[in-house]
Amino acid sequence: MDIRQLRYFVTVAEEANFTRAAARLHLAQPGVSAQVRQLEKELGHPLLDRSGRSVTLTELGEAVLPYARAALTAVEAVRQTAEEFTGLLRGHVALGLVSGAAAAAHEFDLAAVLAGFHEDHPGVEIALTEDTSERMLTALNRGELDIAVIGLADEEPPPGISVQVLVDEPLVAAVAPDDPALTPPDRTSIPLAELRDRPLISLPRGTGIRGVLDRACAQAGFRPRIAFEAAAPLFLAQLAARGLGVAMVPALPAGAASAFGLRMLEIIDPPLRGRVALAWRMDGPSSPAATVFLDLLRTTLRPNLTPQEGGFGTRNGT
């Protein structure tokens, strides 16, 4: 029995077909079939039922498959660890990015970090996906993502997840210059209750900021009237500038607010905050490559917090 035979067996089991398995392995089908039969001969029992149109697992095959996969995973971990030790880091990193994270682009340069990591470790493949915070937290727990940049809706991260807050800033109501909320004209803040019956422009459900808004409105005894929602905060600002409602967004850079002709009113009673955080499983990423990348992110993307929130950094045991 060798690792090659186990790999062939697992591939055939996953593809339910010798021809497709051979194509996936970039090998000739007779060679794959011969190696699997050799494995079955050594074990003394068939692992695969070849009698139907699709190849299926025998009872023994079902029992052996998890162990075969574990053996292949262990061998890959040995290889990656050895390469890491010699500086030849290889592997795969799955990184998630919350929809609308461009709102925090002025706070940290994730693209530069990705480019630097790729230059230092060209053998590591990085898969970048964009999704809502809720779905990415689920993917982290399932092991489908190694690391994610998420928006936090709650004070504490979900069980099993560690976070490092990168951005913590007030949420504002961005309004057009002729909006009735600008009465008196020199006001700089607005109580949440004043937005009870106003058309609001917000990020979609599942994002951290939307979660903060929905929870605060529920505690105040009303449901927010969402007129428009989109994943890009700057687009929300454009809609507000056209007089289509009040955009609920993180504080925009002064230049961006001026360019759109918007006024920003800090939300008070209660004050709402938008937080963006680096998130990962408490037990850490599953591969050396992801571990190295997480260490780089935690070192490079330093928290950028306002003074009153400066004590909040990494949570959940790290």
CSV table of C-alpha atoms in Angstrom, one decimal:
chain,number,residue,atom,x,y,z
A,1,MET,CA,0.0,0.0,0.0
A,2,ASP,CA,1.3,3.4,-0.9
A,3,ILE,CA,0.1,7.0,-0.9
A,4,ARG,CA,-0.4,6.9,-4.7
A,5,GLN,CA,-2.8,4.0,-4.5
A,6,LEU,CA,-4.8,5.8,-1.8
A,7,ARG,CA,-4.9,9.0,-3.9
A,8,TYR,CA,-6.2,7.1,-6.9
A,9,PHE,CA,-8.8,5.3,-4.8
A,10,VAL,CA,-10.1,8.6,-3.2
A,11,THR,CA,-10.3,10.3,-6.6
A,12,VAL,CA,-12.2,7.4,-8.2
A,13,ALA,CA,-14.6,7.4,-5.2
A,14,GLU,CA,-15.2,11.1,-5.6
A,15,GLU,CA,-15.7,11.0,-9.3
A,16,ALA,CA,-17.6,7.7,-9.3
A,17,ASN,CA,-15.9,7.0,-12.6
A,18,PHE,CA,-12.5,5.7,-13.6
A,19,THR,CA,-12.2,7.8,-16.8
A,20,ARG,CA,-13.1,11.1,-15.0
A,21,ALA,CA,-10.7,10.2,-12.2
A,22,ALA,CA,-7.9,9.5,-14.6
A,23,ALA,CA,-8.5,12.8,-16.3
A,24,ARG,CA,-8.5,14.6,-13.0
A,25,LEU,CA,-5.2,12.9,-12.1
A,26,HIS,CA,-3.7,13.5,-15.6
A,27,LEU,CA,-3.1,9.8,-16.0
A,28,ALA,CA,-4.1,7.0,-18.3
A,29,GLN,CA,-7.3,5.2,-17.1
A,30,PRO,CA,-5.7,1.6,-17.2
A,31,GLY,CA,-3.0,2.7,-14.9
A,32,VAL,CA,-5.4,4.1,-12.3
A,33,SER,CA,-7.5,1.0,-12.5
A,34,ALA,CA,-4.5,-1.3,-12.1
A,35,GLN,CA,-3.3,0.6,-9.0
A,36,VAL,CA,-6.7,0.5,-7.3
A,37,ARG,CA,-7.0,-3.2,-8.0
A,38,GLN,CA,-3.5,-3.7,-6.5
A,39,LEU,CA,-4.7,-1.9,-3.4
A,40,GLU,CA,-7.8,-4.1,-3.2
A,41,LYS,CA,-5.7,-7.2,-3.7
A,42,GLU,CA,-3.5,-6.2,-0.8
A,43,LEU,CA,-6.5,-5.5,1.5
A,44,GLY,CA,-8.1,-8.8,0.4
A,45,HIS,CA,-11.5,-7.2,-0.4
A,46,PRO,CA,-13.0,-5.0,-3.1
A,47,LEU,CA,-13.3,-1.3,-2.3
A,48,LEU,CA,-15.3,-0.4,-5.4
A,49,ASP,CA,-18.4,-1.9,-7.0
A,50,ARG,CA,-17.9,-1.7,-10.8
A,51,SER,CA,-21.1,-3.5,-11.8
A,52,GLY,CA,-23.3,-0.4,-12.4
A,53,ARG,CA,-23.1,2.5,-14.8
A,54,SER,CA,-21.3,4.5,-12.0
A,55,VAL,CA,-18.6,3.2,-9.7
A,56,THR,CA,-19.8,3.0,-6.1
A,57,LEU,CA,-18.2,2.2,-2.8
A,58,THR,CA,-18.5,-1.2,-1.2
A,59,GLU,CA,-19.2,-1.5,2.5
A,60,LEU,CA,-15.5,-1.8,3.1
A,61,GLY,CA,-14.8,1.1,0.7
A,62,GLU,CA,-17.2,3.3,2.7
A,63,ALA,CA,-15.3,2.4,5.9
A,64,VAL,CA,-11.9,2.9,4.4
A,65,LEU,CA,-12.5,6.2,2.6
A,66,PRO,CA,-12.3,8.5,5.6
A,67,TYR,CA,-9.0,7.0,6.7
A,68,ALA,CA,-7.6,7.3,3.1
A,69,ARG,CA,-8.5,10.9,3.1
A,70,ALA,CA,-6.9,11.5,6.5
A,71,ALA,CA,-3.7,9.8,5.3
A,72,LEU,CA,-3.5,12.1,2.3
A,73,THR,CA,-4.2,15.1,4.5
A,74,ALA,CA,-1.4,14.1,6.8
A,75,VAL,CA,1.1,13.6,4.0
A,76,GLU,CA,0.2,17.0,2.6
A,77,ALA,CA,0.7,18.6,6.1
A,78,VAL,CA,4.1,16.9,6.3
A,79,ARG,CA,5.1,18.3,2.9
A,80,GLN,CA,3.9,21.8,3.7
A,81,THR,CA,5.6,21.8,7.1
A,82,ALA,CA,8.9,20.8,5.5
A,83,GLU,CA,8.6,23.4,2.9
A,84,GLU,CA,7.8,26.0,5.5
A,85,PHE,CA,10.8,25.0,7.5
A,86,THR,CA,13.0,25.5,4.4
A,87,GLY,CA,11.3,28.7,3.4
A,88,LEU,CA,9.5,27.2,0.4
A,89,LEU,CA,6.0,28.0,1.5
A,90,ARG,CA,3.3,26.5,-0.6
A,91,GLY,CA,-0.4,25.8,-0.2
A,92,HIS,CA,-3.7,27.5,-0.5
A,93,VAL,CA,-5.3,30.3,1.5
A,94,ALA,CA,-9.0,31.1,1.4
A,95,LEU,CA,-9.7,34.7,2.3
A,96,GLY,CA,-13.1,36.3,2.6
A,97,LEU,CA,-13.9,40.0,2.3
A,98,VAL,CA,-17.1,41.5,3.4
A,99,SER,CA,-19.2,43.2,0.8
A,100,GLY,CA,-18.7,46.9,0.9
A,101,ALA,CA,-15.3,46.7,2.7
A,102,ALA,CA,-14.2,49.4,0.3
A,103,ALA,CA,-15.6,51.8,2.9
A,104,ALA,CA,-12.6,51.0,5.0
A,105,ALA,CA,-10.1,51.2,2.2
A,106,HIS,CA,-8.8,54.5,3.5
A,107,GLU,CA,-7.9,52.9,6.8
A,108,PHE,CA,-5.8,49.9,5.6
A,109,ASP,CA,-4.3,48.8,2.3
A,110,LEU,CA,-5.2,45.1,2.0
A,111,ALA,CA,-4.2,45.0,-1.7
A,112,ALA,CA,-0.7,46.0,-0.8
A,113,VAL,CA,-0.5,43.3,1.8
A,114,LEU,CA,-1.7,40.7,-0.7
A,115,ALA,CA,0.8,41.8,-3.3
A,116,GLY,CA,3.7,41.7,-0.8
A,117,PHE,CA,2.7,38.2,0.4
A,118,HIS,CA,2.5,37.0,-3.2
A,119,GLU,CA,5.9,38.4,-4.0
A,120,ASP,CA,7.5,36.7,-0.9
A,121,HIS,CA,5.6,33.4,-1.3
A,122,PRO,CA,4.7,32.8,-5.0
A,123,GLY,CA,3.9,29.2,-4.4
A,124,VAL,CA,0.9,30.0,-2.3
A,125,GLU,CA,-2.4,30.3,-4.0
A,126,ILE,CA,-4.8,32.9,-2.5
A,127,ALA,CA,-8.5,32.6,-3.2
A,128,LEU,CA,-10.4,35.8,-2.5
A,129,THR,CA,-14.1,35.9,-2.2
A,130,GLU,CA,-16.6,38.6,-1.3
A,131,ASP,CA,-19.7,37.9,0.7
A,132,THR,CA,-21.8,39.0,3.7
A,133,SER,CA,-20.4,38.8,7.2
A,134,GLU,CA,-22.9,36.3,8.3
A,135,ARG,CA,-22.2,33.8,5.5
A,136,MET,CA,-18.4,34.3,6.0
A,137,LEU,CA,-18.6,33.5,9.7
A,138,THR,CA,-20.4,30.3,8.8
A,139,ALA,CA,-17.7,29.5,6.2
A,140,LEU,CA,-15.0,30.1,8.8
A,141,ASN,CA,-16.6,27.6,11.2
A,142,ARG,CA,-17.0,25.0,8.4
A,143,GLY,CA,-13.3,25.4,7.4
A,144,GLU,CA,-14.3,26.8,4.0
A,145,LEU,CA,-12.5,30.0,4.7
A,146,ASP,CA,-9.2,30.4,6.6
A,147,ILE,CA,-9.4,34.1,7.3
A,148,ALA,CA,-12.1,36.8,6.7
A,149,VAL,CA,-12.4,40.6,7.0
A,150,ILE,CA,-15.9,41.1,8.3
A,151,GLY,CA,-18.2,43.7,9.7
A,152,LEU,CA,-19.1,43.1,13.4
A,153,ALA,CA,-22.8,43.5,14.3
A,154,ASP,CA,-22.4,42.5,18.0
A,155,GLU,CA,-20.1,43.5,20.8
A,156,GLU,CA,-18.7,40.0,21.1
A,157,PRO,CA,-17.6,37.7,18.2
A,158,PRO,CA,-19.5,34.4,17.7
A,159,PRO,CA,-18.3,31.3,19.7
A,160,GLY,CA,-15.2,29.7,18.2
A,161,ILE,CA,-14.1,32.9,16.4
A,162,SER,CA,-11.3,35.2,17.2
A,163,VAL,CA,-11.2,38.8,15.9
A,164,GLN,CA,-8.9,41.7,15.7
A,165,VAL,CA,-10.7,45.0,15.2
A,166,LEU,CA,-9.2,47.0,12.4
A,167,VAL,CA,-11.7,49.9,12.1
A,168,ASP,CA,-14.0,51.3,14.8
A,169,GLU,CA,-15.7,54.5,13.8
A,170,PRO,CA,-19.1,56.2,14.2
A,171,LEU,CA,-22.0,55.5,11.9
A,172,VAL,CA,-23.4,58.7,10.4
A,173,ALA,CA,-26.6,59.7,8.6
A,174,ALA,CA,-25.4,61.2,5.2
A,175,VAL,CA,-28.0,63.6,3.8
A,176,ALA,CA,-28.4,66.0,0.9
A,177,PRO,CA,-27.9,69.7,1.7
A,178,ASP,CA,-31.7,70.4,1.5
A,179,ASP,CA,-32.7,67.5,3.7
A,180,PRO,CA,-35.2,68.3,6.5
A,181,ALA,CA,-32.8,66.7,9.0
A,182,LEU,CA,-30.6,69.7,8.7
A,183,THR,CA,-32.7,71.8,10.9
A,184,PRO,CA,-31.1,73.8,12.5
A,185,PRO,CA,-28.6,74.1,9.7
A,186,ASP,CA,-25.6,74.0,12.0
A,187,ARG,CA,-26.5,70.6,13.7
A,188,THR,CA,-23.8,67.9,13.7
A,189,SER,CA,-25.8,64.9,15.1
A,190,ILE,CA,-29.2,63.3,15.0
A,191,PRO,CA,-31.0,61.0,17.4
A,192,LEU,CA,-31.8,57.6,16.0
A,193,ALA,CA,-35.5,58.1,16.9
A,194,GLU,CA,-35.7,61.0,14.3
A,195,LEU,CA,-35.1,58.4,11.6
A,196,ARG,CA,-38.1,56.3,12.5
A,197,ASP,CA,-40.2,57.3,9.5
A,198,ARG,CA,-37.5,58.4,7.1
A,199,PRO,CA,-36.5,56.4,4.0
A,200,LEU,CA,-33.1,54.9,4.8
A,201,ILE,CA,-30.4,53.8,2.4
A,202,SER,CA,-28.4,50.9,3.9
A,203,LEU,CA,-26.0,48.0,3.3
A,204,PRO,CA,-27.8,44.6,2.8
A,205,ARG,CA,-28.8,42.2,5.5
A,206,GLY,CA,-25.9,40.0,6.7
A,207,THR,CA,-23.4,42.9,6.8
A,208,GLY,CA,-22.1,44.2,10.2
A,209,ILE,CA,-23.4,47.7,9.8
A,210,ARG,CA,-26.9,46.6,8.8
A,211,GLY,CA,-26.9,44.3,11.9
A,212,VAL,CA,-26.0,47.3,14.1
A,213,LEU,CA,-28.7,49.4,12.6
A,214,ASP,CA,-31.4,46.7,12.8
A,215,ARG,CA,-30.6,45.9,16.4
A,216,ALA,CA,-30.5,49.5,17.5
A,217,CYS,CA,-33.9,50.3,15.8
A,218,ALA,CA,-35.4,47.2,17.4
A,219,GLN,CA,-34.3,48.3,20.8
A,220,ALA,CA,-35.7,51.7,20.1
A,221,GLY,CA,-39.1,50.1,19.3
A,222,PHE,CA,-39.3,50.5,15.5
A,223,ARG,CA,-38.3,48.8,12.3
A,224,PRO,CA,-36.1,50.8,9.9
A,225,ARG,CA,-37.8,51.8,6.7
A,226,ILE,CA,-35.2,50.7,4.1
A,227,ALA,CA,-35.8,52.4,0.8
A,228,PHE,CA,-32.6,51.2,-1.0
A,229,GLU,CA,-29.8,48.8,-0.2
A,230,ALA,CA,-26.5,48.1,-1.9
A,231,ALA,CA,-23.2,46.6,-1.0
A,232,ALA,CA,-21.0,49.7,-1.9
A,233,PRO,CA,-21.2,52.5,0.7
A,234,LEU,CA,-20.1,55.1,-1.8
A,235,PHE,CA,-23.1,54.2,-4.0
A,236,LEU,CA,-25.3,54.6,-1.0
A,237,ALA,CA,-23.9,58.1,-0.6
A,238,GLN,CA,-24.6,58.8,-4.2
A,239,LEU,CA,-28.3,57.8,-3.7
A,240,ALA,CA,-28.5,60.1,-0.7
A,241,ALA,CA,-27.0,62.9,-2.6
A,242,ARG,CA,-29.9,62.6,-5.1
A,243,GLY,CA,-32.4,63.1,-2.3
A,244,LEU,CA,-33.6,59.5,-2.3
A,245,GLY,CA,-33.2,59.0,1.5
A,246,VAL,CA,-30.8,59.0,4.4
A,247,ALA,CA,-27.7,56.9,3.9
A,248,MET,CA,-26.5,55.0,7.0
A,249,VAL,CA,-22.8,54.6,6.4
A,250,PRO,CA,-19.5,54.8,8.2
A,251,ALA,CA,-18.1,58.4,8.4
A,252,LEU,CA,-17.0,59.3,4.9
A,253,PRO,CA,-13.6,61.0,4.2
A,254,ALA,CA,-14.2,64.8,4.2
A,255,GLY,CA,-13.2,64.9,0.5
A,256,ALA,CA,-15.8,62.2,-0.5
A,257,ALA,CA,-18.6,63.9,1.4
A,258,SER,CA,-17.8,67.3,-0.2
A,259,ALA,CA,-17.6,65.7,-3.7
A,260,PHE,CA,-21.1,64.2,-3.2
A,261,GLY,CA,-22.5,67.4,-1.7
A,262,LEU,CA,-23.4,65.6,1.5
A,263,ARG,CA,-23.7,66.6,5.1
A,264,MET,CA,-22.8,63.9,7.8
A,265,LEU,CA,-24.8,63.8,11.0
A,266,GLU,CA,-23.4,61.6,13.8
A,267,ILE,CA,-26.1,59.2,15.0
A,268,ILE,CA,-26.7,59.6,18.8
A,269,ASP,CA,-29.1,58.2,21.4
A,270,PRO,CA,-27.7,55.6,21.0
A,271,PRO,CA,-24.5,56.3,19.2
A,272,LEU,CA,-23.9,53.6,16.5
A,273,ARG,CA,-20.5,52.4,15.5
A,274,GLY,CA,-19.3,50.5,12.4
A,275,ARG,CA,-16.5,48.0,13.1
A,276,VAL,CA,-14.5,46.0,10.6
A,277,ALA,CA,-12.4,43.1,11.9
A,278,LEU,CA,-10.0,40.4,10.9
A,279,ALA,CA,-11.6,37.0,11.9
A,280,TRP,CA,-10.3,33.5,12.1
A,281,ARG,CA,-11.1,30.3,13.9
A,282,MET,CA,-9.9,30.2,17.5
A,283,ASP,CA,-8.0,26.9,16.8
A,284,GLY,CA,-6.2,28.7,14.0
A,285,PRO,CA,-6.0,28.1,10.2
A,286,SER,CA,-5.5,24.5,9.1
A,287,SER,CA,-2.4,25.0,6.9
A,288,PRO,CA,1.0,26.5,7.4
A,289,ALA,CA,0.5,28.9,4.5
A,290,ALA,CA,-2.7,30.3,6.1
A,291,THR,CA,-1.0,30.6,9.4
A,292,VAL,CA,1.8,32.6,8.0
A,293,PHE,CA,-0.6,34.8,6.1
A,294,LEU,CA,-2.7,35.4,9.2
A,295,ASP,CA,0.4,36.4,11.1
A,296,LEU,CA,1.2,38.9,8.4
A,297,LEU,CA,-2.3,40.4,8.4
A,298,ARG,CA,-2.4,40.7,12.2
A,299,THR,CA,1.0,42.5,12.1
A,300,THR,CA,0.4,44.7,9.1
A,301,LEU,CA,-3.3,45.7,9.5
A,302,ARG,CA,-3.0,47.4,12.8
A,303,PRO,CA,-6.2,48.4,14.6
A,304,ASN,CA,-7.2,52.0,13.7
A,305,LEU,CA,-9.5,52.9,16.6
A,306,THR,CA,-10.9,56.2,17.9
A,307,PRO,CA,-9.6,57.2,21.4
A,308,GLN,CA,-12.7,56.2,23.3
A,309,GLU,CA,-12.5,52.7,21.8
A,310,GLY,CA,-8.7,52.3,21.9
A,311,GLY,CA,-8.8,49.5,24.4
A,312,PHE,CA,-10.7,47.2,22.1
A,313,GLY,CA,-8.4,45.1,19.9
A,314,THR,CA,-8.2,41.3,19.7
A,315,ARG,CA,-10.9,39.2,21.3
A,316,ASN,CA,-11.5,35.6,22.1
A,317,GLY,CA,-8.3,34.2,23.5
A,318,THR,CA,-5.6,35.7,21.3
